[in-house]
Coordinates of C-alpha atoms in Angstrom, one line a residue:
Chain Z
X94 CA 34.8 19.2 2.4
X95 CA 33.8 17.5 -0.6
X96 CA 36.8 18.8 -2.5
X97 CA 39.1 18.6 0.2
X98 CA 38.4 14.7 0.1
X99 CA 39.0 14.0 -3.3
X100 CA 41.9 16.2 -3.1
X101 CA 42.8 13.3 -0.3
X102 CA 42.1 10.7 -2.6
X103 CA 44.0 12.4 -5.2
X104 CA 47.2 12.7 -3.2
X105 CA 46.9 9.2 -1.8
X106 CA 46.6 7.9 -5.1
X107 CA 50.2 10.0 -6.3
X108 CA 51.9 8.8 -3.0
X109 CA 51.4 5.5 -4.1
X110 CA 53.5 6.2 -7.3
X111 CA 53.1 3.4 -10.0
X112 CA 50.8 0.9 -8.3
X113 CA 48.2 4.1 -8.8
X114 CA 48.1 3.8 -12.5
X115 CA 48.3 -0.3 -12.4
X116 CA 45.0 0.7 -14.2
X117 CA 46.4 2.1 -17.1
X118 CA 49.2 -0.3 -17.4
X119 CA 46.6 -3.0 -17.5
X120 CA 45.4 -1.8 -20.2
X121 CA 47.7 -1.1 -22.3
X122 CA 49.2 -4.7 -22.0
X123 CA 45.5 -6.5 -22.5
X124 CA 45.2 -4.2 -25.6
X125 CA 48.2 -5.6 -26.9
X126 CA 47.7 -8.9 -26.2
X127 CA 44.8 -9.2 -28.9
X128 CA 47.2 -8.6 -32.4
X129 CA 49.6 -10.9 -30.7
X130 CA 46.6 -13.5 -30.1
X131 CA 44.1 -13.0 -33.1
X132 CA 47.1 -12.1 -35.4
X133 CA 48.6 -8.8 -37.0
X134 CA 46.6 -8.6 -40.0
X135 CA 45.1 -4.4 -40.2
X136 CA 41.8 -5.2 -41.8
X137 CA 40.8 -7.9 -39.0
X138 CA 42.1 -5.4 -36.3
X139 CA 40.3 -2.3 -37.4
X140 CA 37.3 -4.9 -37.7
X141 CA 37.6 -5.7 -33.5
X142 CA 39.8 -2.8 -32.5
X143 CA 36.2 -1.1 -30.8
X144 CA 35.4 -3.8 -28.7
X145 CA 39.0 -4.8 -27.7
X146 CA 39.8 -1.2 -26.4
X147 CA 36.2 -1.0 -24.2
X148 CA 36.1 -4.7 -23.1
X149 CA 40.2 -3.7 -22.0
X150 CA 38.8 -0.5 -20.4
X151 CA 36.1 -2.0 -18.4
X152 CA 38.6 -4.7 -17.2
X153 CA 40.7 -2.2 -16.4
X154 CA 37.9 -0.5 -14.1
X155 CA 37.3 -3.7 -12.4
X156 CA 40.7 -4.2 -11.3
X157 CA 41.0 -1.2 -9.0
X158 CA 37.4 -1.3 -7.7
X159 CA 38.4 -3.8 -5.0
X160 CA 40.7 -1.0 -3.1
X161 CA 38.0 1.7 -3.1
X162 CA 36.7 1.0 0.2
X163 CA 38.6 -1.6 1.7
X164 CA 41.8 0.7 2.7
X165 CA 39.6 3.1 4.8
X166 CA 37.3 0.3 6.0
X167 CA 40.8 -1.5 7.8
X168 CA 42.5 1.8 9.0
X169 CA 38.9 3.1 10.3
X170 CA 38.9 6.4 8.3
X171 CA 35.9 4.9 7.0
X172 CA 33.7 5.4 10.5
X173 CA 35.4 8.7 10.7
X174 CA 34.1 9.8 7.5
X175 CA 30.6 8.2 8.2
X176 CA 30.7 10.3 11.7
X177 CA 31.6 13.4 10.0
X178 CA 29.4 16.2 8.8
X179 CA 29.6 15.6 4.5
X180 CA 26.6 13.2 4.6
X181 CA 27.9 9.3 3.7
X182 CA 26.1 9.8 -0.4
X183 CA 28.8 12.7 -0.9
X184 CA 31.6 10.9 0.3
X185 CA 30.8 7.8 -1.8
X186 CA 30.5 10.4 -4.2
X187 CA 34.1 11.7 -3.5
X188 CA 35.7 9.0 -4.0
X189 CA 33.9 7.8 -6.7
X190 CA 35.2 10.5 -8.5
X191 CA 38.3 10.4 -7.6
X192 CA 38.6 6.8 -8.4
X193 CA 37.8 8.0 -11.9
X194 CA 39.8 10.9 -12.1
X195 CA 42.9 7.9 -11.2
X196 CA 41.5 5.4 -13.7
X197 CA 39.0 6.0 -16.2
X198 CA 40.5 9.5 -17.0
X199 CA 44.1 8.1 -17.9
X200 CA 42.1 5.2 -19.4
X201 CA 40.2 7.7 -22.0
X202 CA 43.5 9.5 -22.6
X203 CA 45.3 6.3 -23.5
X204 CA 43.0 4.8 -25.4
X205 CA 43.3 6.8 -28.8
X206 CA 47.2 5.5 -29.0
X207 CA 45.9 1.9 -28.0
X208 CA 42.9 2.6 -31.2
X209 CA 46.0 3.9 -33.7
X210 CA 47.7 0.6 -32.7
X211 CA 44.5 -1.3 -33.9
X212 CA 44.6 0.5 -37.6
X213 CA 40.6 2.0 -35.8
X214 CA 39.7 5.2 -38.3
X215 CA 40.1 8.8 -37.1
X216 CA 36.1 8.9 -37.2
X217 CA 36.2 6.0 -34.4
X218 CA 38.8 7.9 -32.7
X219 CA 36.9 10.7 -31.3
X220 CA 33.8 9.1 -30.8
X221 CA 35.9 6.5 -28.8
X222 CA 37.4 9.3 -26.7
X223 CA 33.7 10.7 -26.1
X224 CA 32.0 7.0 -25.0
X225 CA 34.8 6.4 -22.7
X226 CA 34.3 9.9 -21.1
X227 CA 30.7 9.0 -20.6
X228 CA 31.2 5.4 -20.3
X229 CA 34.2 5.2 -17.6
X230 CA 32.6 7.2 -15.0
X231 CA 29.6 4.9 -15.2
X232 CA 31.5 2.1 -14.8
X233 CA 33.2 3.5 -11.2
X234 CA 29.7 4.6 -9.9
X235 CA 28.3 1.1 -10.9
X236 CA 31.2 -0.5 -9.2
X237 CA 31.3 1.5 -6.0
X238 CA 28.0 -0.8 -5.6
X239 CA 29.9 -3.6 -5.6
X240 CA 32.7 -2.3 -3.9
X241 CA 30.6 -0.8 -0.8
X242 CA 28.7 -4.0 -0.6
X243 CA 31.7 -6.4 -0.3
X244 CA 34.0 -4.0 1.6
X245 CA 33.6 -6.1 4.8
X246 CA 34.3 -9.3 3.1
X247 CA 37.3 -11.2 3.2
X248 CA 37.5 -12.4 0.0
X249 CA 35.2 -9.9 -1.4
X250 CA 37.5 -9.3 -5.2
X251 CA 36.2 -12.0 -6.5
X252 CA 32.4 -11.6 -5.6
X253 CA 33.0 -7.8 -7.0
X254 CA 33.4 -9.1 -10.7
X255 CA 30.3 -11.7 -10.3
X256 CA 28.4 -8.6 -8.7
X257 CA 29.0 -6.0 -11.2
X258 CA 29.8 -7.3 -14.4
X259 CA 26.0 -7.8 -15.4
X260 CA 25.6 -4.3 -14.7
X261 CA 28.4 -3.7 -16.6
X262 CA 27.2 -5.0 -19.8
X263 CA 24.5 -2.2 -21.1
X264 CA 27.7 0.3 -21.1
X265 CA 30.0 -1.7 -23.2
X266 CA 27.1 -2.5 -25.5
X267 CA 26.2 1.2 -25.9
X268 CA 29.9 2.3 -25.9
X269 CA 31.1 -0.4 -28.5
X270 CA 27.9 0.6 -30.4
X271 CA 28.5 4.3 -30.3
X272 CA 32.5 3.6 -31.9
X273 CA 30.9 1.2 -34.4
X274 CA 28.7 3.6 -35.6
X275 CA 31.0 6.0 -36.3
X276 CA 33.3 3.9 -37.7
X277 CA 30.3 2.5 -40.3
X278 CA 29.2 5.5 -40.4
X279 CA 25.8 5.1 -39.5
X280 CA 25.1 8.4 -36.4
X281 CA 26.7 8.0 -32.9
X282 CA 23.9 10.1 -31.6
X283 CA 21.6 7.5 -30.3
X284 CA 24.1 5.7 -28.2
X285 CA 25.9 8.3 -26.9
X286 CA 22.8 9.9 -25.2
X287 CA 21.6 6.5 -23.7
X288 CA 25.1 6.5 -22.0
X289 CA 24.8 10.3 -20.8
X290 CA 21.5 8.9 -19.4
X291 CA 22.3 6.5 -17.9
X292 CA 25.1 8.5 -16.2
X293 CA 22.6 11.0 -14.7
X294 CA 20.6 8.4 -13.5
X295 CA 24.0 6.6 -12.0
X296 CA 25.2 10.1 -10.8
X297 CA 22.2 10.1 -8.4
X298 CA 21.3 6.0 -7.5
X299 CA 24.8 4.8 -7.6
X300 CA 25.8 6.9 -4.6
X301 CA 22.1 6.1 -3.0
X302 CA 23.0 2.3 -2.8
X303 CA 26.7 2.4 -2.1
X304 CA 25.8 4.5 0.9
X305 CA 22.7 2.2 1.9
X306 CA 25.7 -0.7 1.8
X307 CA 28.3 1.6 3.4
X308 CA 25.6 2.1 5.9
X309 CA 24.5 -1.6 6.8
X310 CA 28.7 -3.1 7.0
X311 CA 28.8 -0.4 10.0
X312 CA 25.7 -1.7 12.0
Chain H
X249 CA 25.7 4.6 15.2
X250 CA 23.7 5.0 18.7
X251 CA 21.4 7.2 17.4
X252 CA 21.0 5.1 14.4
X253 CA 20.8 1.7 15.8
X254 CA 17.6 2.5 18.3
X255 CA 15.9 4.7 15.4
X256 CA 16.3 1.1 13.5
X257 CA 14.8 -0.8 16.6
X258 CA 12.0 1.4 16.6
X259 CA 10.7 1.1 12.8
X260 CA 11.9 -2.1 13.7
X261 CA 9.2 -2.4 16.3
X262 CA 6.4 -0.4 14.6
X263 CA 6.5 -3.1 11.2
X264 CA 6.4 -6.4 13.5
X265 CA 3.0 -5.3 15.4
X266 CA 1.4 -2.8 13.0
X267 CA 1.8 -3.1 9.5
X268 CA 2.4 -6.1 8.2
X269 CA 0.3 -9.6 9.3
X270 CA 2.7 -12.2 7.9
X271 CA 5.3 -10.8 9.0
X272 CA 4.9 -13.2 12.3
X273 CA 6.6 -16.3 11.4
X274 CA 4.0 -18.8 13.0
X275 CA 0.7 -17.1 11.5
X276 CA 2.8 -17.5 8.3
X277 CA 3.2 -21.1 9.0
X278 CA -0.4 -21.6 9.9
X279 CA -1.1 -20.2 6.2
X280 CA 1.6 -21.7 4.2
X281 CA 0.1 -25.1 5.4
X282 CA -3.1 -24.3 4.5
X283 CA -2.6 -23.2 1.4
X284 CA 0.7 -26.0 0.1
X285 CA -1.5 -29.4 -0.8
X286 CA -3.8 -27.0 -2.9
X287 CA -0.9 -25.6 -4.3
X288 CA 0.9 -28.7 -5.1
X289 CA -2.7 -30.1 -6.4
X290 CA -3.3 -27.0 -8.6
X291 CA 0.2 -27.8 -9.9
X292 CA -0.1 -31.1 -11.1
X293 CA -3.4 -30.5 -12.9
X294 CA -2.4 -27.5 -14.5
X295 CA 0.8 -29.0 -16.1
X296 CA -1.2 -32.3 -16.9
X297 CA -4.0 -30.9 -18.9
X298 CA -1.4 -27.7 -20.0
X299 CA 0.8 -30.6 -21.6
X300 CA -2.0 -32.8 -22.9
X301 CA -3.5 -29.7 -25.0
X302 CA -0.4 -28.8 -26.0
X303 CA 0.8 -31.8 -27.1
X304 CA -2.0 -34.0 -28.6
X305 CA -4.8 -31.3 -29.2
X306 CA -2.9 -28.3 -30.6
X307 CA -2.3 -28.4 -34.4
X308 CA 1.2 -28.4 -35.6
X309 CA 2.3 -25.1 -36.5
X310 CA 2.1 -24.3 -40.5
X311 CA 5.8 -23.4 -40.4
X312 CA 7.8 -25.1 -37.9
X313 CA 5.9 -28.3 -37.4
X314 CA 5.5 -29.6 -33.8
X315 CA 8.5 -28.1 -33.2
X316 CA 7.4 -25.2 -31.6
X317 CA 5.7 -27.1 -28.9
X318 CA 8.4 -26.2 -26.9
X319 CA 6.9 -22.6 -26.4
X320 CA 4.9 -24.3 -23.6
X321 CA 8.0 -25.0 -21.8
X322 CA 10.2 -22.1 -22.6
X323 CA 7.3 -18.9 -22.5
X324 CA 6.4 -19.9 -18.8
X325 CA 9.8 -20.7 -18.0
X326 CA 11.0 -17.0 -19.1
X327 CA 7.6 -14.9 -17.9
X328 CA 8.5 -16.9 -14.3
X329 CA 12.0 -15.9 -14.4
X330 CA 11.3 -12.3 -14.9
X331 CA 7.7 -12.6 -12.2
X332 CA 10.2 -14.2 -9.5
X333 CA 13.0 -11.4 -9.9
X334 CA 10.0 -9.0 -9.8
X335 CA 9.0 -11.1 -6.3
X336 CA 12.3 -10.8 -5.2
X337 CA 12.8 -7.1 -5.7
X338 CA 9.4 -6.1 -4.1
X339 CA 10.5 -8.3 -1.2
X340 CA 13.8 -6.7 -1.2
X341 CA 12.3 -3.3 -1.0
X342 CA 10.3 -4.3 2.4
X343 CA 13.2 -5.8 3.8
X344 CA 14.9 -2.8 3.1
X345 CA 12.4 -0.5 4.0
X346 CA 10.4 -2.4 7.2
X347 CA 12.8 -4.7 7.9
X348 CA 10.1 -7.0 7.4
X349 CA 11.5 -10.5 8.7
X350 CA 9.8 -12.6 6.0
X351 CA 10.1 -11.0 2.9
X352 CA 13.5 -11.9 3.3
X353 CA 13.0 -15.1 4.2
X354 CA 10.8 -15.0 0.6
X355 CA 13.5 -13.3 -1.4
X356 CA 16.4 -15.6 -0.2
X357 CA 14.3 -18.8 -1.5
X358 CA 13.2 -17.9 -4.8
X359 CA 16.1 -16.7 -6.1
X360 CA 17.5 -20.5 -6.7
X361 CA 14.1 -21.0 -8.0
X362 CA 14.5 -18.0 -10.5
X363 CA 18.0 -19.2 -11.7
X364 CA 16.3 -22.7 -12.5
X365 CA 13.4 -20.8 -14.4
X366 CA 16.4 -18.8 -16.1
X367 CA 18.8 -21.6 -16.7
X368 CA 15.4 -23.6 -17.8
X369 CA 14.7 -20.8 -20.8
X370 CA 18.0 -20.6 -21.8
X371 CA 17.9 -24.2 -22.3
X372 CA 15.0 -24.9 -23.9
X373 CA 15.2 -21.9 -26.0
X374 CA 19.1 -23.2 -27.1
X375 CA 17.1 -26.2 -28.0
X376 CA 14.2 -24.6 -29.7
X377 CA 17.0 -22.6 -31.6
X378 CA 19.2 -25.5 -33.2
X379 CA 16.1 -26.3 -36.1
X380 CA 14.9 -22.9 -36.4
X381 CA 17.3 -21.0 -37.0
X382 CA 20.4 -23.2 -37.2
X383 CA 22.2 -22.4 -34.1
X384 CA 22.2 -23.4 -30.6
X385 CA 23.2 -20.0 -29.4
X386 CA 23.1 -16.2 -31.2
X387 CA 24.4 -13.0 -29.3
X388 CA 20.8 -11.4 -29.8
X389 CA 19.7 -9.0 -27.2
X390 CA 17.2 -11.0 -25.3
X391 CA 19.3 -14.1 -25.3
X392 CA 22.3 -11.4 -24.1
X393 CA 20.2 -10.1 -21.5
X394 CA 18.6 -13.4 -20.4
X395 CA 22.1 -14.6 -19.2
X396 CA 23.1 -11.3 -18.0
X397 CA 19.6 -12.4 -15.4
X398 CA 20.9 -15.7 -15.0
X399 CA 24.3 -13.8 -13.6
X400 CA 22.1 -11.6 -11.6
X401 CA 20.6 -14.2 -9.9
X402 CA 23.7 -16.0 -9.7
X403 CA 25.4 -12.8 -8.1
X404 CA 22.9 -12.3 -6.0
X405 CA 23.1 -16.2 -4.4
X406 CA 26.5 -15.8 -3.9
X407 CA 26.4 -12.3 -1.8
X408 CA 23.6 -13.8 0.0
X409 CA 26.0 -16.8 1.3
X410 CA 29.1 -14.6 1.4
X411 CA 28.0 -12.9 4.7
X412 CA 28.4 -14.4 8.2
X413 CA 25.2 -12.8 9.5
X414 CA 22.3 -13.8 7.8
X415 CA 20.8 -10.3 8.3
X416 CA 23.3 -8.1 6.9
X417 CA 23.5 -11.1 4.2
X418 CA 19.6 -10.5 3.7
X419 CA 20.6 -6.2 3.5
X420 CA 23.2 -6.6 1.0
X421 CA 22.0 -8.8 -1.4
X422 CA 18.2 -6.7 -1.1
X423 CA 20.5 -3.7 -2.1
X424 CA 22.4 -5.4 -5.4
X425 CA 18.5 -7.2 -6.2
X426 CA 17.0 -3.4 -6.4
X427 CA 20.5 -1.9 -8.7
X428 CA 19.6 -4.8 -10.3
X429 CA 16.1 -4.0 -11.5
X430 CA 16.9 -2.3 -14.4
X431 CA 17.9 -5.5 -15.9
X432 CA 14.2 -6.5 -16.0
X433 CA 13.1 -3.5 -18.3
X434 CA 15.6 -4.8 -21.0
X435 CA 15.2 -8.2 -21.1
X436 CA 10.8 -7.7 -21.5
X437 CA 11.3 -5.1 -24.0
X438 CA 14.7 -6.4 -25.7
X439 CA 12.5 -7.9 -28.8
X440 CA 10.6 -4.9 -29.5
X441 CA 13.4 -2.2 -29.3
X442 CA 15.9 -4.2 -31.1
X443 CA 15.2 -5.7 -34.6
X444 CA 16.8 -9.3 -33.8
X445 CA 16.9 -12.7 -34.8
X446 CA 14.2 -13.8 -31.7
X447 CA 10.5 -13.4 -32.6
X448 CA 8.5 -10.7 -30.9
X449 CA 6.4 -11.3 -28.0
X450 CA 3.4 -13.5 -28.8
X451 CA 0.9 -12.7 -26.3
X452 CA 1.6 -9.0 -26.3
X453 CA -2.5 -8.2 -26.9
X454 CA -4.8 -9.3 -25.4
X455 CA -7.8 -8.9 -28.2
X456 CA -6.0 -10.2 -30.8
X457 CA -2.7 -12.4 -30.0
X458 CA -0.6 -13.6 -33.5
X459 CA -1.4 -17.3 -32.0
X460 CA -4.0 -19.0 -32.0
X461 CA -6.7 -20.2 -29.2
X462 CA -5.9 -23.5 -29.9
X463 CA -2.6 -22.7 -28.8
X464 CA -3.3 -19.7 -26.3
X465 CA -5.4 -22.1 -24.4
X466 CA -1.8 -24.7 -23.5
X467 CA 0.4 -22.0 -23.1
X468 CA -2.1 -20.0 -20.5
X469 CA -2.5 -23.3 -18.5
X470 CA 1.3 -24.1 -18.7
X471 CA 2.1 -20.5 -17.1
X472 CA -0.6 -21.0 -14.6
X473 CA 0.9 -24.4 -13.8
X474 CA 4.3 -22.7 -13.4
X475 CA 3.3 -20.5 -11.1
X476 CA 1.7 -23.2 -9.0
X477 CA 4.6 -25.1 -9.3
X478 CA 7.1 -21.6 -7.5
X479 CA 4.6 -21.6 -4.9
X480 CA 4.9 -25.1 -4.6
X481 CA 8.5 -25.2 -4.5
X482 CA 9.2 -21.7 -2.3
X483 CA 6.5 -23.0 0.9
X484 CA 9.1 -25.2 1.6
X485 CA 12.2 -23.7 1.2
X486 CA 10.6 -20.6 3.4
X487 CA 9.8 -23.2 5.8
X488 CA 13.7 -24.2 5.9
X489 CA 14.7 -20.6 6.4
X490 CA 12.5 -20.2 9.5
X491 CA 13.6 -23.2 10.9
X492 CA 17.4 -22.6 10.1
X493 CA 16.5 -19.5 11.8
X494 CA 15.4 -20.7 14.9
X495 CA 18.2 -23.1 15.0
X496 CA 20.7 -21.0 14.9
X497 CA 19.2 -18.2 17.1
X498 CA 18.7 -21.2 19.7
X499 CA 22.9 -22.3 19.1
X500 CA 23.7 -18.7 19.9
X501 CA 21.5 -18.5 23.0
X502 CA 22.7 -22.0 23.9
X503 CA 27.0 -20.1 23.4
X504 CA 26.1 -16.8 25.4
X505 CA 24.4 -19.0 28.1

């Protein structure tokens, strides 16, 4: 069941052809607004090019979070799924993941070429790979929060980044700190595990309280 | 939702009559009126004599002059803006939990008053900040996660107002204040896990604090006169909220009629 509806997600998401990966194109173009805007010079670029590709990212994230719920709450599918037997935690958890799977998956696989662009050091590289990994699916359980407790808003996109852009902030500054390190040279590990614990803690609250929200738009 | 709406009722049911004594509006009322002139009294001293020791009787600092009198301002200021989100969780958790009527009631009217502390720290710490250390701002981690609060609180306002119903208003904002919590562990502990440009804690022990009593004495009555001064403020604004209540549960008896 759980499968079966991210499979669902999944194949909704290819349906919908290019608007699915509006994500990726996102941020590709913010990424390359920055040498255009700060100036093409490779030593200032390699300086920046960390915190240009996560803040990019995490936009990125943001800009999809306000369809997560809001198509199923309209059509109804919501209710359905809230009726049906996978408890309401597992199917925030569904799509949660599949919203991942659609953004910050391609988002982590873009990012190296975006890094190359920005003259980042192959020692950045992977380490940036790795913190988006562990830094992109905290980010979509953080903001199905905010998605699950604006889905019955009308103007609820808005509210979403005031909501969960606070929250956002520990990531980026572990995630930027992890590249930086790497790129300085002065140990990853540090960073890196407060991000993979903070995604074990999100794996099991995020779902709590986006269910609790899911919960109280259907009383 | 049949099954879940009477389950709700009855918790419902069991927290108005069993558990919890102020959760009746009117004995609330009774107390709150009681209790405001003393507050409002216990204010005014406080922050008198807090600002005449701190001021006139406490000796100028060996380093920065009688500049640093503005720690009796900005240290309450940020302990209260971290106490009321504290406030507002807890109450966020029995509204949550009991659907206990008045602790949202208490949580939807300090969180204004927490922005204020917040904005209020910020402020006088910016001030504080331009002849210390040269700067009116710094990206340091407990400024960072000060204003990441002051977006908390700001966040949680705006969710509060977005909802038609007051009570799902009341639901969803509890929700974001308790995700929110872990904000609260950061900014206390920012100064001692990072190695950053603002000073640790000063009153971290109790025996022996890096300040003296000439100055512990001020800053004690200052916080002291703070929290006076939120209970003060939030009698009030809880006493709007009841009364915006009844008025609008009377308006909608007044349309189904």
């Amino acid at each position: 069941m759980f499968f079966r509806l991210v499979g669902r997600e999944l194949t909704l998401a290819v349906r919908g052809g290019i608007g699915s990966l509006m994500a990726v194109v996102f941020f590709v173009l913010a990424v390359t607004l920055f040498p255009l805007g700060v100036g093409p010079e490779l030593g200032l670029l390699s300086r920046i090019a960390p915190g240009v590709v996560w803040v990019a990212a995490l936009l990125a994230a943001l800009l999809s979070l306000d369809r997560l719920f809001v198509a199923d709450h309209e059509d109804g599918s919501l209710e359905l799924l809230m009726l049906g037997a996978l408890p309401l935690e597992f199917v925030v958890l569904a799509k949660t993941a599949a919203h991942w799977l659609t953004t910050g998956l391609p988002l982590a696989a873009a990012a190296p070429v975006l890094a190359i662009l920005l003259n980042m050091s192959v020692d950045g590289l992977v380490v940036l790979v790795v913190s988006l990994l562990l830094g992109t699916p905290l980010l979509s359980l953080i903001g199905a929060v905010g998605a699950a407790l604006t889905v019955s808003l009308r103007r609820g996109g808005a509210l979403i980044a005031l909501l969960v852009l606070p929250l956002y902030v520990p990531v980026l500054i572990f995630g930027v700190g992890a590249v930086e390190g790497a790129v300085l040279d002065v140990g990853v590990r540090a960073n890196l595990s407060i991000l993979a614990g903070g995604l074990v803690g999100a794996l099991v609250l995020g779902p709590l309280a986006a269910a609790a929200a899911l919960r109280m738009t259907a009383e | 939702m049949a099954t879940r709406a009477t389950g709700a009722t009855r918790r419902a049911k069991a927290g108005w009559t069993s558990i919890h004594f102020f959760a009746n509006p009117a004995r609330f009322l009774r107390a709150a009126r009681a209790v405001y002139p003393w507050a409002a009294a216990a204010t005014a001293a406080l922050i008198a004599a807090g600002l005449v020791l701190g001021l006139y009787v406490a000796p100028p600092d060996y380093q920065q002059g009688d500049a640093y009198r503005i720690i009796f301002v900005h240290v309450p200021a940020a302990w209260m803006s971290l106490f009321v989100y504290v406030v507002i969780a807890l109450c966020s958790a029995a509204g949550l939990v009991w659907r206990h009527p008045l602790a949202d009631l208490v949580a939807r009217s300090s969180a204004p008053i927490g922005a204020a502390f917040t904005l209020i720290t910020l402020l006088s710490g910016s001030l504080w900040g331009q002849p210390m250390w040269g700067t009116w701002w710094v990206w340091d981690a407990r400024l960072t996660s000060m204003l990441v609060l002051l977006f908390l609180y700001l966040g949680y306002i705006a969710l509060h107002a977005a909802f038609d119903d007051p009570a799902k208003g009341a639901r969803a904002a509890a929700i974001l204040a308790l995700v929110g919590v872990v904000n609260v562990p950061i900014v206390k502990f920012s100064v001692d896990w990072w190695n950053t440009l603002h000073q640790p804690a000063t009153i971290s022990k109790i025996d022996s604090p890096s300040i003296d009593s000439s100055m512990v004495a001020p800053l004690l009555l200052m916080a002291a006169g703070f929290m006076a001064y939120y209970l003060t403020v939030l009698i009030p604004r809880v006493r709007a909220e009841i009364a915006r209540r009844r008025i609008r549960n009377l308006r909608l008896a007044q349309v189904s009629r």
